[in-house]
Amino acid sequence: MPNIVAIVGRPNVGKSTLFNRITETRQAIVDEVAGVTRDRHYGKAEWNGVEFSLIDTGGYIHGSDDVFEAEIRRQVQIAIDESSVLMLVVDVEEGVTEFDKVVANLVRKSKNKKVLVVANKVDNHERAAYAADFYQLGLGEVYTVSANSGSGTGDLMDALVKLLSSDEWSLNAEILTLIAIVGRPNVGKSSLANALLGEERTIVTDIAGTTRDTIDTRYTKYGHDFWLIDTAGMRKNLRCMKTLSFIA
Ligand SMILES: Nc1nc2c(ncn2[C@@H]2O[C@H](COP(=O)(O)OP(=O)(O)O)[C@@H](O)[C@H]2O)c(=O)[nH]1
Ligand SMILES: [Mg+2]
């Protein structure tokens, strides 16, 4: 399975800030204003020569507590299905909350998924002590970081790449059907991808080049596993052809 890492956690723990830190961009919007954050955001990152795709999850959620929990569950479950490694982000300022436990339970139930618990907002030494609280989630080692300043993220990345295979396309024996959507920018590739997936999984706008990177999605439909590759445009096609010839 290609290296796909999903950042999950309840809202406001600093997932998007961490995403931006790791991808060294400002792609994900760090904001609490309704409607500005999309469901998922995809980026590429690299650490010590190991490349991986990163998914930031969790747009703004509004409504009653029930709606809130259902929406968190839905978004976390999709991220779990799409990724091979999960980073469960929690917030030392708040300590363990009920919603952290909801997310941790979903993560725990996911079979074969590796998990790193990331205690964010550890801006100083005193706060590092509070991180021990998160061992009660029962998901192992707790990595302390400050996504704002970047402190601790080096150790986190070291731990992450140990969990990732260094061969980005090391698909195992159960070869999946690969579908690459290629074509000129703005002809409707992302819309087609979304139609195939049956939901809005990629960012679609009518501004040419909105999909900046290829977006790889693993999904199951009609009882079969597929890899769908939504490319950014012709210049990205080489990579897909390489992938397809590898499979062939
Ligand atoms: N003190 C502190 N605040 C942070 C840190 N990382 C993120 N935040 C703040 O936490 C809030 C939520 O961050 P965001 O990344 O949008 O969280 P998300 O909802 O989990 O994606 C923002 O106000 C961030 O500036 C950190 O390391 N330290
Ligand atoms: Mg966010």
Short mmCIF file of C-alpha atoms and ligand atoms in Angstrom, two decimals:
data_model
loop_
_atom_site.label_atom_id
_atom_site.label_comp_id
_atom_site.label_asym_id
_atom_site.label_seq_id
_atom_site.Cartn_x
_atom_site.Cartn_y
_atom_site.Cartn_z
CA MET A 1 0.00 0.00 0.00
CA PRO A 2 1.42 3.40 -0.85
CA ASN A 3 2.47 5.52 2.08
CA ILE A 4 -0.64 7.37 3.10
CA VAL A 5 -0.74 8.99 6.51
CA ALA A 6 -3.95 10.48 7.92
CA ILE A 7 -4.10 13.06 10.68
CA VAL A 8 -7.19 12.43 12.77
CA GLY A 9 -8.56 13.86 15.99
CA ARG A 10 -11.37 16.02 17.27
CA PRO A 11 -11.63 19.62 16.03
CA ASN A 12 -9.27 22.32 17.31
CA VAL A 13 -6.42 20.10 18.51
CA GLY A 14 -4.10 21.48 15.82
CA LYS A 15 -4.39 18.91 13.02
CA SER A 16 -4.26 21.48 10.23
CA THR A 17 -1.36 23.30 11.88
CA LEU A 18 0.52 19.99 12.05
CA PHE A 19 -0.39 19.21 8.42
CA ASN A 20 1.03 22.56 7.32
CA ARG A 21 4.14 22.02 9.42
CA ILE A 22 4.83 18.57 7.97
CA THR A 23 4.09 19.51 4.36
CA GLU A 24 5.89 22.81 4.87
CA THR A 25 3.01 24.67 3.31
CA ARG A 26 0.04 26.71 4.37
CA GLN A 27 -2.38 24.58 2.42
CA ALA A 28 -4.73 23.57 5.18
CA ILE A 29 -6.75 26.38 6.60
CA VAL A 30 -6.26 26.88 10.31
CA ASP A 31 -9.44 28.54 11.28
CA GLU A 32 -12.56 27.90 13.25
CA VAL A 33 -14.90 29.85 11.01
CA ALA A 34 -17.78 27.85 9.56
CA GLY A 35 -17.38 26.61 6.06
CA VAL A 36 -13.76 27.48 5.45
CA THR A 37 -12.30 24.04 6.04
CA ARG A 38 -13.10 21.15 3.79
CA ASP A 39 -13.60 17.57 4.85
CA ARG A 40 -10.16 16.42 3.88
CA HIS A 41 -7.04 17.99 2.55
CA TYR A 42 -4.30 16.10 0.75
CA GLY A 43 -0.62 16.93 0.56
CA LYS A 44 2.77 15.39 -0.05
CA ALA A 45 5.68 15.27 2.37
CA GLU A 46 9.09 13.68 2.68
CA TRP A 47 11.37 12.86 5.60
CA ASN A 48 14.86 11.39 5.26
CA GLY A 49 14.15 10.33 1.69
CA VAL A 50 10.84 8.63 2.48
CA GLU A 51 7.90 10.14 0.65
CA PHE A 52 4.33 9.97 1.83
CA SER A 53 0.93 11.46 1.21
CA LEU A 54 -0.66 13.24 4.11
CA ILE A 55 -4.38 13.69 4.72
CA ASP A 56 -5.70 16.40 6.99
CA THR A 57 -9.21 15.61 8.15
CA GLY A 58 -12.02 17.35 9.91
CA GLY A 59 -13.73 20.37 8.53
CA TYR A 60 -15.95 22.56 10.61
CA ILE A 61 -18.72 20.60 12.25
CA HIS A 62 -21.85 22.23 13.58
CA GLY A 63 -25.03 20.99 15.14
CA SER A 64 -25.93 19.11 18.28
CA ASP A 65 -23.48 16.86 20.12
CA ASP A 66 -25.02 13.85 18.36
CA VAL A 67 -24.47 15.35 14.91
CA PHE A 68 -20.98 16.37 15.97
CA GLU A 69 -20.05 12.88 17.10
CA ALA A 70 -21.57 11.23 14.02
CA GLU A 71 -19.65 13.60 11.77
CA ILE A 72 -16.36 12.97 13.60
CA ARG A 73 -16.95 9.25 13.26
CA ARG A 74 -17.68 9.56 9.56
CA GLN A 75 -14.60 11.64 8.80
CA VAL A 76 -12.26 9.52 10.92
CA GLN A 77 -13.58 6.30 9.39
CA ILE A 78 -12.94 7.54 5.84
CA ALA A 79 -9.40 8.57 6.84
CA ILE A 80 -8.80 5.15 8.39
CA ASP A 81 -9.98 3.41 5.22
CA GLU A 82 -7.74 5.54 3.01
CA SER A 83 -4.50 5.41 4.96
CA SER A 84 -1.88 2.98 6.21
CA VAL A 85 -0.69 5.01 9.21
CA LEU A 86 -2.75 7.27 11.47
CA MET A 87 -1.60 10.17 13.57
CA LEU A 88 -4.12 10.69 16.34
CA VAL A 89 -3.71 14.28 17.50
CA VAL A 90 -4.78 15.35 20.99
CA ASP A 91 -4.41 18.62 22.87
CA VAL A 92 -2.43 18.94 26.14
CA GLU A 93 -4.22 22.17 26.96
CA GLU A 94 -7.51 20.29 27.22
CA GLY A 95 -6.37 16.85 28.38
CA VAL A 96 -8.34 13.73 27.47
CA THR A 97 -11.89 14.56 26.34
CA GLU A 98 -14.88 12.36 25.50
CA PHE A 99 -14.38 13.05 21.81
CA ASP A 100 -10.73 11.99 22.03
CA LYS A 101 -12.01 8.69 23.38
CA VAL A 102 -14.52 8.36 20.52
CA VAL A 103 -11.74 8.85 17.96
CA ALA A 104 -9.32 6.58 19.87
CA ASN A 105 -11.94 3.81 19.91
CA LEU A 106 -12.43 4.03 16.16
CA VAL A 107 -8.68 3.93 15.63
CA ARG A 108 -8.34 0.97 17.95
CA LYS A 109 -10.97 -0.98 16.00
CA SER A 110 -9.17 -0.41 12.68
CA LYS A 111 -7.31 -3.55 11.84
CA ASN A 112 -3.73 -3.42 10.56
CA LYS A 113 -3.44 0.33 10.95
CA LYS A 114 -0.39 1.69 12.69
CA VAL A 115 -1.05 4.58 15.03
CA LEU A 116 1.02 7.37 16.51
CA VAL A 117 -0.55 9.36 19.35
CA VAL A 118 0.54 12.99 19.03
CA ALA A 119 0.07 15.31 22.01
CA ASN A 120 0.05 18.78 20.47
CA LYS A 121 0.44 22.27 21.99
CA VAL A 122 3.38 21.16 24.12
CA ASP A 123 4.82 24.66 23.86
CA ASN A 124 7.00 24.37 26.97
CA HIS A 125 8.48 21.83 29.39
CA GLU A 126 5.70 22.05 31.97
CA ARG A 127 3.20 20.99 29.37
CA ALA A 128 5.20 17.88 28.48
CA ALA A 129 4.25 16.40 31.84
CA TYR A 130 0.53 16.65 31.03
CA ALA A 131 1.03 14.52 27.94
CA ALA A 132 1.30 11.39 30.11
CA ASP A 133 -2.48 11.65 30.55
CA PHE A 134 -2.94 10.37 27.01
CA TYR A 135 -1.44 6.97 27.77
CA GLN A 136 -4.91 6.16 29.09
CA LEU A 137 -6.13 6.05 25.48
CA GLY A 138 -4.30 2.75 25.32
CA LEU A 139 -2.67 3.35 21.94
CA GLY A 140 0.95 3.24 23.05
CA GLU A 141 3.69 5.83 22.94
CA VAL A 142 2.66 9.49 23.15
CA TYR A 143 4.76 11.89 21.04
CA THR A 144 4.86 15.47 22.28
CA VAL A 145 4.97 18.28 19.75
CA SER A 146 4.21 21.91 19.28
CA ALA A 147 2.83 22.20 15.77
CA ASN A 148 3.09 25.97 16.12
CA SER A 149 6.82 26.07 16.81
CA GLY A 150 7.76 22.72 15.27
CA SER A 151 9.37 21.41 18.44
CA GLY A 152 9.19 17.62 18.76
CA THR A 153 8.13 17.14 15.15
CA GLY A 154 11.56 15.75 14.16
CA ASP A 155 11.21 12.84 16.60
CA LEU A 156 7.64 12.31 15.42
CA MET A 157 8.77 12.14 11.78
CA ASP A 158 11.56 9.69 12.69
CA ALA A 159 8.96 7.43 14.31
CA LEU A 160 6.62 7.85 11.36
CA VAL A 161 9.09 6.84 8.66
CA LYS A 162 10.01 3.75 10.66
CA LEU A 163 6.38 2.69 10.21
CA LEU A 164 6.32 3.49 6.51
CA SER A 165 7.83 1.40 3.81
CA SER A 166 10.58 3.25 1.96
CA ASP A 167 9.20 2.01 -1.36
CA GLU A 168 6.24 4.24 -2.03
CA TRP A 169 4.63 1.78 -4.39
CA SER A 170 5.24 -1.46 -2.58
CA LEU A 171 1.88 -2.95 -3.29
CA ASN A 172 1.55 -6.41 -1.92
CA ALA A 173 0.49 -9.56 -3.70
CA GLU A 174 -3.22 -8.79 -3.67
CA ILE A 175 -2.85 -6.45 -6.60
CA LEU A 176 -5.52 -3.83 -6.77
CA THR A 177 -7.11 -2.51 -9.89
CA LEU A 178 -5.55 0.84 -10.65
CA ILE A 179 -7.51 3.52 -12.43
CA ALA A 180 -5.64 6.65 -13.44
CA ILE A 181 -7.63 9.64 -14.59
CA VAL A 182 -5.50 11.69 -16.93
CA GLY A 183 -6.16 14.60 -19.23
CA ARG A 184 -5.64 18.28 -19.71
CA PRO A 185 -6.23 20.53 -16.69
CA ASN A 186 -9.85 21.55 -16.14
CA VAL A 187 -11.54 18.92 -18.29
CA GLY A 188 -13.37 17.45 -15.29
CA LYS A 189 -11.01 14.78 -13.97
CA SER A 190 -11.79 15.45 -10.30
CA SER A 191 -15.52 15.54 -10.99
CA LEU A 192 -15.24 12.16 -12.68
CA ALA A 193 -13.22 10.82 -9.74
CA ASN A 194 -15.87 12.01 -7.32
CA ALA A 195 -18.63 10.47 -9.40
CA LEU A 196 -16.81 7.12 -9.33
CA LEU A 197 -16.22 7.35 -5.60
CA GLY A 198 -19.79 8.39 -4.96
CA GLU A 199 -18.87 11.31 -2.76
CA GLU A 200 -16.81 14.44 -2.77
CA ARG A 201 -13.35 13.13 -2.02
CA THR A 202 -11.28 15.46 -4.07
CA ILE A 203 -11.37 19.19 -4.29
CA VAL A 204 -13.36 20.28 -7.31
CA THR A 205 -13.53 23.83 -8.50
CA ASP A 206 -13.70 25.37 -11.92
CA ILE A 207 -10.36 27.09 -11.39
CA ALA A 208 -7.81 25.31 -13.56
CA GLY A 209 -5.20 23.47 -11.57
CA THR A 210 -7.04 23.29 -8.24
CA THR A 211 -5.87 19.72 -7.79
CA ARG A 212 -2.23 20.51 -7.33
CA ASP A 213 -1.04 16.97 -6.76
CA THR A 214 -2.19 13.58 -7.79
CA ILE A 215 -4.71 12.26 -5.34
CA ASP A 216 -4.65 8.56 -4.64
CA THR A 217 -7.69 6.99 -3.12
CA ARG A 218 -8.20 3.41 -2.18
CA TYR A 219 -11.82 2.39 -2.21
CA THR A 220 -14.00 -0.63 -2.26
CA LYS A 221 -16.97 -0.88 -4.56
CA TYR A 222 -18.93 -3.82 -5.85
CA GLY A 223 -16.79 -6.03 -3.63
CA HIS A 224 -13.51 -5.06 -5.34
CA ASP A 225 -10.60 -2.95 -4.14
CA PHE A 226 -9.52 -0.11 -6.40
CA TRP A 227 -6.85 2.54 -6.45
CA LEU A 228 -8.13 5.64 -8.12
CA ILE A 229 -5.50 8.18 -9.14
CA ASP A 230 -6.79 11.64 -9.92
CA THR A 231 -3.95 13.42 -11.67
CA ALA A 232 -3.31 17.12 -11.75
CA GLY A 233 -2.85 17.28 -15.49
CA MET A 234 -0.69 16.01 -18.29
CA ARG A 235 2.57 16.87 -16.60
CA LYS A 236 1.79 14.33 -13.87
CA ASN A 237 1.00 11.50 -16.26
CA LEU A 238 4.47 10.02 -16.33
CA ARG A 239 4.16 8.93 -12.74
CA CYS A 240 0.88 7.19 -13.45
CA MET A 241 2.24 5.42 -16.49
CA LYS A 242 5.12 4.22 -14.37
CA THR A 243 2.68 2.95 -11.79
CA LEU A 244 0.51 1.21 -14.32
CA SER A 245 3.43 -0.45 -16.05
CA PHE A 246 4.66 -1.64 -12.66
CA ILE A 247 1.31 -3.31 -12.07
CA ALA A 248 1.15 -4.72 -15.59
N1 LIG B 1 -0.51 26.89 21.79
C1 LIG B 1 -0.59 26.20 20.66
N2 LIG B 1 -1.66 26.35 19.85
C2 LIG B 1 -1.72 25.64 18.71
C3 LIG B 1 -0.68 24.71 18.35
N3 LIG B 1 -1.04 24.13 17.20
C4 LIG B 1 -2.22 24.66 16.83
N4 LIG B 1 -2.64 25.57 17.73
C5 LIG B 1 -3.86 26.41 17.70
O1 LIG B 1 -5.02 25.59 17.87
C6 LIG B 1 -6.10 26.12 17.10
C7 LIG B 1 -6.67 25.04 16.21
O2 LIG B 1 -5.72 24.67 15.26
P1 LIG B 1 -6.11 23.87 13.93
O3 LIG B 1 -4.83 23.46 13.29
O4 LIG B 1 -7.09 24.64 13.10
O5 LIG B 1 -6.85 22.61 14.58
P2 LIG B 1 -7.71 21.45 13.86
O6 LIG B 1 -9.15 21.84 14.00
O7 LIG B 1 -7.42 20.22 14.65
O8 LIG B 1 -7.25 21.37 12.46
C8 LIG B 1 -5.56 27.31 16.32
O9 LIG B 1 -5.89 28.48 17.00
C9 LIG B 1 -4.06 27.07 16.33
O10 LIG B 1 -3.30 28.24 16.21
C10 LIG B 1 0.46 24.59 19.22
O11 LIG B 1 1.43 23.85 19.00
N5 LIG B 1 0.44 25.35 20.36
MG MG B 2 -8.38 21.62 10.63
#
